mmCIF file of C-alpha atoms in Angstrom:
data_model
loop_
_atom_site.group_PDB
_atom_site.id
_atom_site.type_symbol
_atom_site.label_atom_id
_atom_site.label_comp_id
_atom_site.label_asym_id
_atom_site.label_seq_id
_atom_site.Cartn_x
_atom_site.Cartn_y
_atom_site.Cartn_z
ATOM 1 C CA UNK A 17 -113.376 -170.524 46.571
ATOM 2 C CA UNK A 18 -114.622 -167.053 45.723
ATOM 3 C CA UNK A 19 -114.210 -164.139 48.083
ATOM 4 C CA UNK A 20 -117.504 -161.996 48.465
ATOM 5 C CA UNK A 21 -117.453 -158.334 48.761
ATOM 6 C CA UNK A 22 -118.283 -156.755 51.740
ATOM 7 C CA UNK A 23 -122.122 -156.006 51.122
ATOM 8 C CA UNK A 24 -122.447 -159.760 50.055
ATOM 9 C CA UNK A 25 -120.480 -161.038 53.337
ATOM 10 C CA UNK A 26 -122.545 -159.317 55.505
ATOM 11 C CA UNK A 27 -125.617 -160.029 53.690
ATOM 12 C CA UNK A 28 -124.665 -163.789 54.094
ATOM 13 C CA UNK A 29 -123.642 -163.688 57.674
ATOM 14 C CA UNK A 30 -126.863 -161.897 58.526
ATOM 15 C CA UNK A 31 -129.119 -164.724 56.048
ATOM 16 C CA UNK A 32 -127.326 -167.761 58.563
ATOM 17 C CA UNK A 33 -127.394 -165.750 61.839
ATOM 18 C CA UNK A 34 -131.004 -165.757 61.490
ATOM 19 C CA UNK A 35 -131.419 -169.297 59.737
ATOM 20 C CA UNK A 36 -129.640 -170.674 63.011
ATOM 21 C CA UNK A 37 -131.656 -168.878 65.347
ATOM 22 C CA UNK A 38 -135.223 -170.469 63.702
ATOM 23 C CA UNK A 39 -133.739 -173.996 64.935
ATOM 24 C CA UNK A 40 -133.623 -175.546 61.728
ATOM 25 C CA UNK A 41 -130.789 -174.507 59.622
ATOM 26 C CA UNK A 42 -129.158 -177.784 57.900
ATOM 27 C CA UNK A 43 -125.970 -176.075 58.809
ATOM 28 C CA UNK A 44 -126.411 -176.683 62.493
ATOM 29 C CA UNK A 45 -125.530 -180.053 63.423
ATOM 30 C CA UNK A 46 -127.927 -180.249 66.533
ATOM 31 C CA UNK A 47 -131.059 -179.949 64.817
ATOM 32 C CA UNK A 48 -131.215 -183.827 64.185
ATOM 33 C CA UNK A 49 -132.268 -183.908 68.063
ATOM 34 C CA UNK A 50 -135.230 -182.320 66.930
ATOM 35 C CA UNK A 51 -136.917 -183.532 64.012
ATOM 36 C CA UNK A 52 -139.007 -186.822 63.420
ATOM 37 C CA UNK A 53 -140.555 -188.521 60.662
ATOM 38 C CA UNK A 54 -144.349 -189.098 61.233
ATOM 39 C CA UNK A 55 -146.840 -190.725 58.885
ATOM 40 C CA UNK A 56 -148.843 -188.937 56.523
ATOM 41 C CA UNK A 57 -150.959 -190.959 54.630
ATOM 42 C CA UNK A 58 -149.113 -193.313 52.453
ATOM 43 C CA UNK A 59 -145.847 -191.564 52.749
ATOM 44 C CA UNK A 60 -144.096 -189.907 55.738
ATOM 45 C CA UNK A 61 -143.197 -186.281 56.454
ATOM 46 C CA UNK A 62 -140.062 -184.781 58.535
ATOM 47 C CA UNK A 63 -141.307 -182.579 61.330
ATOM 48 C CA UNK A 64 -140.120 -179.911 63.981
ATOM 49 C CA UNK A 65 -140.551 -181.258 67.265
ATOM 50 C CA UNK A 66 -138.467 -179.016 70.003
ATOM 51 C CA UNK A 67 -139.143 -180.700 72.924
ATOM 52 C CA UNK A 68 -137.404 -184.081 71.605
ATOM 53 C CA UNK A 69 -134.209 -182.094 72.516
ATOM 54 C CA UNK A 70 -135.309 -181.754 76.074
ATOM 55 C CA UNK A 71 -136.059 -185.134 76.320
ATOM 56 C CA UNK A 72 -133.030 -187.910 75.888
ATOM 57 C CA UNK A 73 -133.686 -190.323 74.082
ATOM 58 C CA UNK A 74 -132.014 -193.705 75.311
ATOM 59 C CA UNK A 75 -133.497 -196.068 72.433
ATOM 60 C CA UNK A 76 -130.758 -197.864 70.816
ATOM 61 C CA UNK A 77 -132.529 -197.450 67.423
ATOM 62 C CA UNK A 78 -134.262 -194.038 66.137
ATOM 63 C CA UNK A 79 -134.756 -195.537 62.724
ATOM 64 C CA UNK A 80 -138.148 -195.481 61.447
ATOM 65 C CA UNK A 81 -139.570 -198.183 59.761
ATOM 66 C CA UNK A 82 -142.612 -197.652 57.005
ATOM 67 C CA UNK A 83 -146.044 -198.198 58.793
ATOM 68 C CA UNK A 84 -144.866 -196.897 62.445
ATOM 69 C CA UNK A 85 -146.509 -194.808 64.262
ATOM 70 C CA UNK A 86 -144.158 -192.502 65.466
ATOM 71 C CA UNK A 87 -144.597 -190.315 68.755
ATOM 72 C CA UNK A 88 -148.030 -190.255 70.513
ATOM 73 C CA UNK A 89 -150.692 -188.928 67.666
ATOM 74 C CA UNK A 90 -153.878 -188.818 69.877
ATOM 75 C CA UNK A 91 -153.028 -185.943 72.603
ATOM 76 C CA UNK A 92 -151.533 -183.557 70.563
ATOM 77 C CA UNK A 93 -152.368 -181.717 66.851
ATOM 78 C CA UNK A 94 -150.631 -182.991 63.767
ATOM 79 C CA UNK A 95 -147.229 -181.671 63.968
ATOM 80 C CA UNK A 96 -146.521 -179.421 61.163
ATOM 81 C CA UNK A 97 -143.521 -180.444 58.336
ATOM 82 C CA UNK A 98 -140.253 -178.910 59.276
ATOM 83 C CA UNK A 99 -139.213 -176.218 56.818
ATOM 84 C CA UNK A 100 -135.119 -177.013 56.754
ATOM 85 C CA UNK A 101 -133.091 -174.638 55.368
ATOM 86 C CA UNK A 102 -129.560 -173.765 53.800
ATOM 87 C CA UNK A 103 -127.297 -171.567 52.027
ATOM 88 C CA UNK A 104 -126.491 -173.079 48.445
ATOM 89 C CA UNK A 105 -126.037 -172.400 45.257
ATOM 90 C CA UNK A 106 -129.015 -173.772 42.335
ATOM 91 C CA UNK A 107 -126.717 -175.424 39.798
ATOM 92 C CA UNK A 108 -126.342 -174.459 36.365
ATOM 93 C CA UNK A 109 -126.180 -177.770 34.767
ATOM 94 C CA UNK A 110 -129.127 -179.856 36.458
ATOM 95 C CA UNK A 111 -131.414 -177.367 36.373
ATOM 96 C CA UNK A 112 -135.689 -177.706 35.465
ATOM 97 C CA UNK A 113 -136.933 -175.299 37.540
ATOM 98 C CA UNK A 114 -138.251 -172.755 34.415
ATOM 99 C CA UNK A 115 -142.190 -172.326 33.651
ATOM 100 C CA UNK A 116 -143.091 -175.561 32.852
ATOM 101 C CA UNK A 117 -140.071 -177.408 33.760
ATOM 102 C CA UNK A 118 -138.964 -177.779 30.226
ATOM 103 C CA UNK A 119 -141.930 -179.746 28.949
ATOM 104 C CA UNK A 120 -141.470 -180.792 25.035
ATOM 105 C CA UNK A 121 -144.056 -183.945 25.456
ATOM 106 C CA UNK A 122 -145.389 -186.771 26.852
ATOM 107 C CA UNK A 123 -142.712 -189.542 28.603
ATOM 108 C CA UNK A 124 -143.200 -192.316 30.677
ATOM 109 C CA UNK A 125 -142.241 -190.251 34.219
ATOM 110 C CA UNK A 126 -144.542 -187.342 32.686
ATOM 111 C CA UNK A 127 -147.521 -188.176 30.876
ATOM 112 C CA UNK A 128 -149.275 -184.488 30.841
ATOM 113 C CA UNK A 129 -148.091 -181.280 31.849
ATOM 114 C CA UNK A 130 -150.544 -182.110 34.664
ATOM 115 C CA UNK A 131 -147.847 -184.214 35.887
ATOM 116 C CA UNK A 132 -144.715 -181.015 35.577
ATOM 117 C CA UNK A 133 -142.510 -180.841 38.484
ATOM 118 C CA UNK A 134 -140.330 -178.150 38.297
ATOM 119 C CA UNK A 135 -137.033 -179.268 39.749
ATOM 120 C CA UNK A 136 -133.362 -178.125 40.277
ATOM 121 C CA UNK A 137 -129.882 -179.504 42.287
ATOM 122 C CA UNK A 138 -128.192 -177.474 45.067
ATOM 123 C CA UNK A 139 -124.705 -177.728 45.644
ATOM 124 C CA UNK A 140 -122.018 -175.862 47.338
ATOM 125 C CA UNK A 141 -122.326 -171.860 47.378
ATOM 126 C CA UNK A 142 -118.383 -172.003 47.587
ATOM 127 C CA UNK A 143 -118.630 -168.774 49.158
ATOM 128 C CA UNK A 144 -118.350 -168.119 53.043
ATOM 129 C CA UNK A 145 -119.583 -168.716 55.609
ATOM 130 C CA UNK A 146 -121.376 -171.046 53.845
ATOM 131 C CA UNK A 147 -119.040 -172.831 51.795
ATOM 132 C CA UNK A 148 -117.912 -174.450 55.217
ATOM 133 C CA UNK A 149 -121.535 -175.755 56.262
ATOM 134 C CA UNK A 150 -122.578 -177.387 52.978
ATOM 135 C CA UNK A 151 -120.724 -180.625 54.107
ATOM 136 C CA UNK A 152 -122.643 -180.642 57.005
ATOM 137 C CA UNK A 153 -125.694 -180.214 55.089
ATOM 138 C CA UNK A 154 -125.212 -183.101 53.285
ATOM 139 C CA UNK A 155 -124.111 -185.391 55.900
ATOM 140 C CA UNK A 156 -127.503 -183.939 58.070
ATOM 141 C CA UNK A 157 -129.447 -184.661 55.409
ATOM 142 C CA UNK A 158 -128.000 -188.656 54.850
ATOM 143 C CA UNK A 159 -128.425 -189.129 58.346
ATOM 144 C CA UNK A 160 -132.171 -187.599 58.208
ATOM 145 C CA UNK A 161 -133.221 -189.764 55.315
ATOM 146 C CA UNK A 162 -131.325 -192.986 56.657
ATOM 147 C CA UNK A 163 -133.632 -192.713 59.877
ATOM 148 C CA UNK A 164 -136.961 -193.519 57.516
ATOM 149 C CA UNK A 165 -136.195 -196.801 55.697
ATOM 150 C CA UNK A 166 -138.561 -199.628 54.659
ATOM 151 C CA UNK A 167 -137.304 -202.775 55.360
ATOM 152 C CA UNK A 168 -135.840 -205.171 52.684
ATOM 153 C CA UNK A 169 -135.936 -201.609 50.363
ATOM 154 C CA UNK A 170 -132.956 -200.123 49.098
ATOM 155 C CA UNK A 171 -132.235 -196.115 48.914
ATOM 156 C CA UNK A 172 -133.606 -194.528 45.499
ATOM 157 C CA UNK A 173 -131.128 -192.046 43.464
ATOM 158 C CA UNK A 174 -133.481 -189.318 42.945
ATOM 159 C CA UNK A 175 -132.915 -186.554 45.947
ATOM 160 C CA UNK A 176 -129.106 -186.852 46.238
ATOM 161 C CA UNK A 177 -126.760 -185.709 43.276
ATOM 162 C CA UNK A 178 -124.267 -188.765 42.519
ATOM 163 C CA UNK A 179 -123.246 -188.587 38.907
ATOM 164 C CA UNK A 180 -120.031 -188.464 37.996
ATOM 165 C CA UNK A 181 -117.719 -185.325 37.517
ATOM 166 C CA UNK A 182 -120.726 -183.398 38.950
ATOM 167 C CA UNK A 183 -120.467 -181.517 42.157
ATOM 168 C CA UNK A 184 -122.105 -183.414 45.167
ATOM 169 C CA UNK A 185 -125.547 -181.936 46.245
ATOM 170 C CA UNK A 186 -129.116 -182.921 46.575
ATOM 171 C CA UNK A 187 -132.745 -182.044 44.359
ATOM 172 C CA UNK A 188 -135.768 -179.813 45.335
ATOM 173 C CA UNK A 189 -138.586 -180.087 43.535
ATOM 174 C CA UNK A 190 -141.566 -178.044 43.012
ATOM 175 C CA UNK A 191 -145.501 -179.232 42.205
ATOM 176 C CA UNK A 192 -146.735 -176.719 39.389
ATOM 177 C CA UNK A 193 -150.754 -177.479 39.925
ATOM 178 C CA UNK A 194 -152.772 -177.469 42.790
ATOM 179 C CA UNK A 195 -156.214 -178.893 42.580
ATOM 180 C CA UNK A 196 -158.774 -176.556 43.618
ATOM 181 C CA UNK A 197 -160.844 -177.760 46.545
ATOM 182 C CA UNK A 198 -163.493 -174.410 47.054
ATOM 183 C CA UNK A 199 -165.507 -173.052 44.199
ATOM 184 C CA UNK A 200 -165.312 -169.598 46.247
ATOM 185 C CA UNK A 201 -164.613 -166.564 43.078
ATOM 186 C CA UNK A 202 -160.593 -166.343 43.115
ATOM 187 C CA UNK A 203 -159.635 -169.524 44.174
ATOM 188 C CA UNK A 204 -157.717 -170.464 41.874
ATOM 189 C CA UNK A 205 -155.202 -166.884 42.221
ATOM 190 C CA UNK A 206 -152.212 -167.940 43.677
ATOM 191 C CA UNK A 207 -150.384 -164.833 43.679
ATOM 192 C CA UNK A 208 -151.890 -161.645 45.828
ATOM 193 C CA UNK A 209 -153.186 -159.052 43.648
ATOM 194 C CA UNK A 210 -152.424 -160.737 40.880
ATOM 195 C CA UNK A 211 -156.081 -160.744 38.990
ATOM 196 C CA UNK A 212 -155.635 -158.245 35.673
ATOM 197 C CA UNK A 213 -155.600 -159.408 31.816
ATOM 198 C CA UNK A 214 -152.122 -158.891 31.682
ATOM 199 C CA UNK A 215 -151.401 -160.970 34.897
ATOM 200 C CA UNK A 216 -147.776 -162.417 34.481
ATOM 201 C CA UNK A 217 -149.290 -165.503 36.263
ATOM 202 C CA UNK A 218 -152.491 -165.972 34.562
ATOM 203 C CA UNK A 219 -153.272 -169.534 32.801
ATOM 204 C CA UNK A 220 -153.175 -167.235 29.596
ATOM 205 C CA UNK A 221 -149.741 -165.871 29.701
ATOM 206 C CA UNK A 222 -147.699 -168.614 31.427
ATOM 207 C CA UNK A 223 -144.585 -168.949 29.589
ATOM 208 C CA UNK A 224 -144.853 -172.752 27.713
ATOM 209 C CA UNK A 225 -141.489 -174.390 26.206
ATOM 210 C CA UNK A 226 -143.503 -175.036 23.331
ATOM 211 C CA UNK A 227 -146.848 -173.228 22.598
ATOM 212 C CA UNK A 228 -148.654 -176.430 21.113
ATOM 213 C CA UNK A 229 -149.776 -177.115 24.769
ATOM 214 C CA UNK A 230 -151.430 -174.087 25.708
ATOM 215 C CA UNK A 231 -154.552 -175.456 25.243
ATOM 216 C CA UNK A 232 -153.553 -178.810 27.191
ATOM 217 C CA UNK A 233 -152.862 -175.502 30.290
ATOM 218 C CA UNK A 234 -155.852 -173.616 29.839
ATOM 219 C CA UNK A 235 -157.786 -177.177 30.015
ATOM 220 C CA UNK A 236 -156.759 -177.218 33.652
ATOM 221 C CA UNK A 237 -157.669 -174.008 34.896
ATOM 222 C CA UNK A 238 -161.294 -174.492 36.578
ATOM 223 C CA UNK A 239 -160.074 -178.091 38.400
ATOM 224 C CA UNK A 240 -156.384 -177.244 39.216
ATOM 225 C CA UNK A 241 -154.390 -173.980 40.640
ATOM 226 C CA UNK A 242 -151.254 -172.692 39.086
ATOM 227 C CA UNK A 243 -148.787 -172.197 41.342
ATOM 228 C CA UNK A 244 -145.665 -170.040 40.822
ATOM 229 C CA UNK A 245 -142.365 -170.842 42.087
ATOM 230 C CA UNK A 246 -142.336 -169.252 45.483
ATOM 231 C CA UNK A 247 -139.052 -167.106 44.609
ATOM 232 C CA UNK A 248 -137.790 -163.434 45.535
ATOM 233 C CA UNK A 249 -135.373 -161.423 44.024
ATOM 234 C CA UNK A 250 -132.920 -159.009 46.072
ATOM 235 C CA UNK A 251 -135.796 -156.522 46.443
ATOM 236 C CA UNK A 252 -137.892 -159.319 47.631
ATOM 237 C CA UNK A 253 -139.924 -159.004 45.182
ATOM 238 C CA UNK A 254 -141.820 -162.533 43.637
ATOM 239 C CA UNK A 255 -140.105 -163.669 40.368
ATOM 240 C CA UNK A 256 -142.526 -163.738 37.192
ATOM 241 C CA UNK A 257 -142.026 -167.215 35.477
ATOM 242 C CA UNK A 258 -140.786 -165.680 32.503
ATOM 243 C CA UNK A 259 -137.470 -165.018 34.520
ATOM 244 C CA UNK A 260 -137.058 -167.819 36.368
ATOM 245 C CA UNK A 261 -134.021 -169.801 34.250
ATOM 246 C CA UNK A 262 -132.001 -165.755 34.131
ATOM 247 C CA UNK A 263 -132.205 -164.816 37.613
ATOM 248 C CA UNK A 264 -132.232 -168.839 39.565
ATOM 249 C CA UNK A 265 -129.940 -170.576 37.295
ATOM 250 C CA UNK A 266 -126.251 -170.243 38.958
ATOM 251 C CA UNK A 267 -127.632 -168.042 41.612
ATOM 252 C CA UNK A 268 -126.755 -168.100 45.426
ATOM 253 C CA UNK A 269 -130.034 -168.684 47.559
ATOM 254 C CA UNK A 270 -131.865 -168.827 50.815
ATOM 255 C CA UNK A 271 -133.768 -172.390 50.248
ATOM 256 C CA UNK A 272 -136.155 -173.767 52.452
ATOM 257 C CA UNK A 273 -137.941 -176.794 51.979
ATOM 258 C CA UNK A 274 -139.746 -180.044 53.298
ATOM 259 C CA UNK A 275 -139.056 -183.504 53.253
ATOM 260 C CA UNK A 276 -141.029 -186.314 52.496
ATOM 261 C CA UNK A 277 -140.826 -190.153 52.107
ATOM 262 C CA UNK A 278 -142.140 -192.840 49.986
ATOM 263 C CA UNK A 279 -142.257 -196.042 49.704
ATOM 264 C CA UNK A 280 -142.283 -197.637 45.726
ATOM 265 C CA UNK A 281 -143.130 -201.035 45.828
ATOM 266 C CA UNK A 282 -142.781 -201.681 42.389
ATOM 267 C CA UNK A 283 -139.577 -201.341 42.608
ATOM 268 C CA UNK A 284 -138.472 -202.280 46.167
ATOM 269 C CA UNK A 285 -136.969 -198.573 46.959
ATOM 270 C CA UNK A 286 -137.165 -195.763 49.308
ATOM 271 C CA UNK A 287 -137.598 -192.616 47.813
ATOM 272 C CA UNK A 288 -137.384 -189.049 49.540
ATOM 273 C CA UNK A 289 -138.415 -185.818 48.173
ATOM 274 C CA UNK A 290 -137.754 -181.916 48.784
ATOM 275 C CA UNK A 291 -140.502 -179.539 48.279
ATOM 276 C CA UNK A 292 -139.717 -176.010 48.075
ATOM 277 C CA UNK A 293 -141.436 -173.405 50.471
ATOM 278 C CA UNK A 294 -139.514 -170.406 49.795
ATOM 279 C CA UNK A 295 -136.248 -169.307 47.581
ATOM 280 C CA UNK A 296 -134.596 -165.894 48.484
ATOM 281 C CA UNK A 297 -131.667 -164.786 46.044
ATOM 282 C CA UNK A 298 -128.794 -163.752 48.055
ATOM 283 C CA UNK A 299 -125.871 -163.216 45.089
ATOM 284 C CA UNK A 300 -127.596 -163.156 41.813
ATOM 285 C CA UNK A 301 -125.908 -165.694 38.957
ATOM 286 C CA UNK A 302 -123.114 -164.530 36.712
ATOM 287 C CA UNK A 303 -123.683 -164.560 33.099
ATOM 288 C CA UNK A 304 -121.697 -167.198 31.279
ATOM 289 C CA UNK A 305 -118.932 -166.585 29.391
ATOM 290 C CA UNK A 306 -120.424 -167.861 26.218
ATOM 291 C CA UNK A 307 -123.532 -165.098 27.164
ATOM 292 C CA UNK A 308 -121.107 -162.645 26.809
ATOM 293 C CA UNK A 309 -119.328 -163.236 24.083
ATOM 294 C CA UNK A 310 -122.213 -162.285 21.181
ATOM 295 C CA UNK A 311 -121.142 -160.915 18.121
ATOM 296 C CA UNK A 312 -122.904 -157.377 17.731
ATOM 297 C CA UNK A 313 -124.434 -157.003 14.141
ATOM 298 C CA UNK A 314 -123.566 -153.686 12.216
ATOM 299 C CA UNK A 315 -126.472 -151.396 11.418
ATOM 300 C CA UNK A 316 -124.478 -150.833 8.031
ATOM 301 C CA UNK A 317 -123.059 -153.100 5.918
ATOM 302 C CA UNK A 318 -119.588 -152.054 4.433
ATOM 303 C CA UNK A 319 -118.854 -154.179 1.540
ATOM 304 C CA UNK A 320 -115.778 -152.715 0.402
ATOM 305 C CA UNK A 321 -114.026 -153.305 3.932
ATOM 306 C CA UNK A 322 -110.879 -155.422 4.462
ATOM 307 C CA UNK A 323 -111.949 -158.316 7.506
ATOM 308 C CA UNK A 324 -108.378 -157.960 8.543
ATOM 309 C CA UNK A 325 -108.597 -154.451 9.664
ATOM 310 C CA UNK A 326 -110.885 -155.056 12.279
ATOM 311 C CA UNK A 327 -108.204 -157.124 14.006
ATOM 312 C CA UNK A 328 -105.465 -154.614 13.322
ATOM 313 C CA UNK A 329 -104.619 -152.681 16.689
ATOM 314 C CA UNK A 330 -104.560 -149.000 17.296
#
């Protein structure tokens, strides 16, 4: 377990005092008591709902079944998603949250780049005081996603990490386009101020894993918003997309997200989803040994040297 230096301990202890005091820090075993799953649509979203903790609940079963109708939906507004957060660290190894999500072509999960999800895994920060809560993260969220369950369904694979020799964790995911719903000049900006030519988030200069498809992007950009990842650096300033993979990948983060629920009947399974609302870099990554370790090229060749000098020690 690594020990932070002072300016990063106190920057983490600060980042979960305040994640505890919003109510719905993963870290904090209570907030089960006050969350519910409600229906929305065909799916079914997890939301904040403080006054189920002053209430006690004596029902011998909180699970939710697909199709209820949970909590009384006619004298109150829609309740808003619950934002959940936690201290983790985005893993190095499962890791598609760059531009465009690493999009070479066309597969049976993604038949256009209208269909990118940028995605990554979280796992343990291994740094305290978080190192200690991630368990409890985990088990929170397990318990969360075991109280929305189809019948006769079994639990899909997708949102908790459970391959071998990898570190346990779960997946976030983000949706790259946004259909546009007013025809009001600047709807489609999804960044603040972000409107010149050379606009790191324009349709026209969004980093693509290969080129070929830049015309399959700027197809898209009257009927769909682009939406950036929403992530800040340590100046809290948003990331452009070209950086996303240096500065994310490895990195220690505030995450907050949503959680949603499906119900695939194709294939008999419950499947639950993370959508990411707002990434805050707390430690940025380390470079990998293999990053450091380039050869540096002479500006001058020297022919007549011996190889073996270079090794020789002064």
């Amino acid at each position: 377990m690594t020990s932070p230096d002072l300016s990063v301990s106190s920057l983490l202890n600060k980042t979960r005092d305040r994640l505890l005091a919003s109510g719905l820090y993963l870290g904090d075993s209570s907030i089960v008591r006050r969350l519910r799953w409600v229906p929305e649509g065909r799916a079914h979203v997890l939301v904040y709902d403080p006054q189920l903790e002053e209430a006690e609940d004596n029902a011998p079963d909180n699970t939710t079944q697909s199709g209820d109708q949970v909590g009384d939906q006619t004298t109150s507004p829609p309740p808003k998603a619950a934002e959940l957060s936690a201290i983790v660290r985005i893993d190095r190894d499962d890791f598609w949250l760059t531009a465009d999500g690493g999009y070479v072509e066309p597969t049976p999960m993604c038949k256009e780049l209208l269909e990118v999800k940028l995605s990554c895994a979280l796992t343990n920060p291994a740094v305290e005081p978080a190192s200690t809560d991630f368990p409890t993260v985990l088990q929170i969220l397990r318990q969360l996603t075991g109280q929305c369950v189809t019948p006769g369904y079994s639990s899909g694979k997708s949102f908790f990490s459970v391959e071998k020799n990898k570190p346990p964790g779960f997946k976030v995911r983000h949706k790259l386009f946004e259909r546009i719903d007013s025809v009001l000049p600047g709807a489609n900006e999804s960044v603040e101020g972000a409107s010149s030519k050379d606009d790191p988030f324009s349709y026209r200069l969004w980093p693509l894993t290969k080129e070929r498809h830049r015309a399959q992007l700027m197809a898209l950009q009257h009927s769909h918003r682009l939406c950036p990842v929403p992530a800040y650096d340590l100046a809290n300033d948003l990331l452009i997309p070209t950086t996303y993979r240096s500065c994310l990948q490895g990195a220690i983060v505030e995450i907050r997200f949503t959680l949603t629920h499906w119900s695939i009947a194709t294939t008999k399974r419950d499947v639950y989803g993370g959508l990411i609302q707002l990434i805050r870099i707390l430690v940025p990554p380390v470079p990998s040994a293999a990053a450091g370790n380039k050869r540096k090229l002479a500006l001058h060749l020297d022919v007549d040297e011996n190889p073996a000098k270079k090794e020789r020690v002064n």
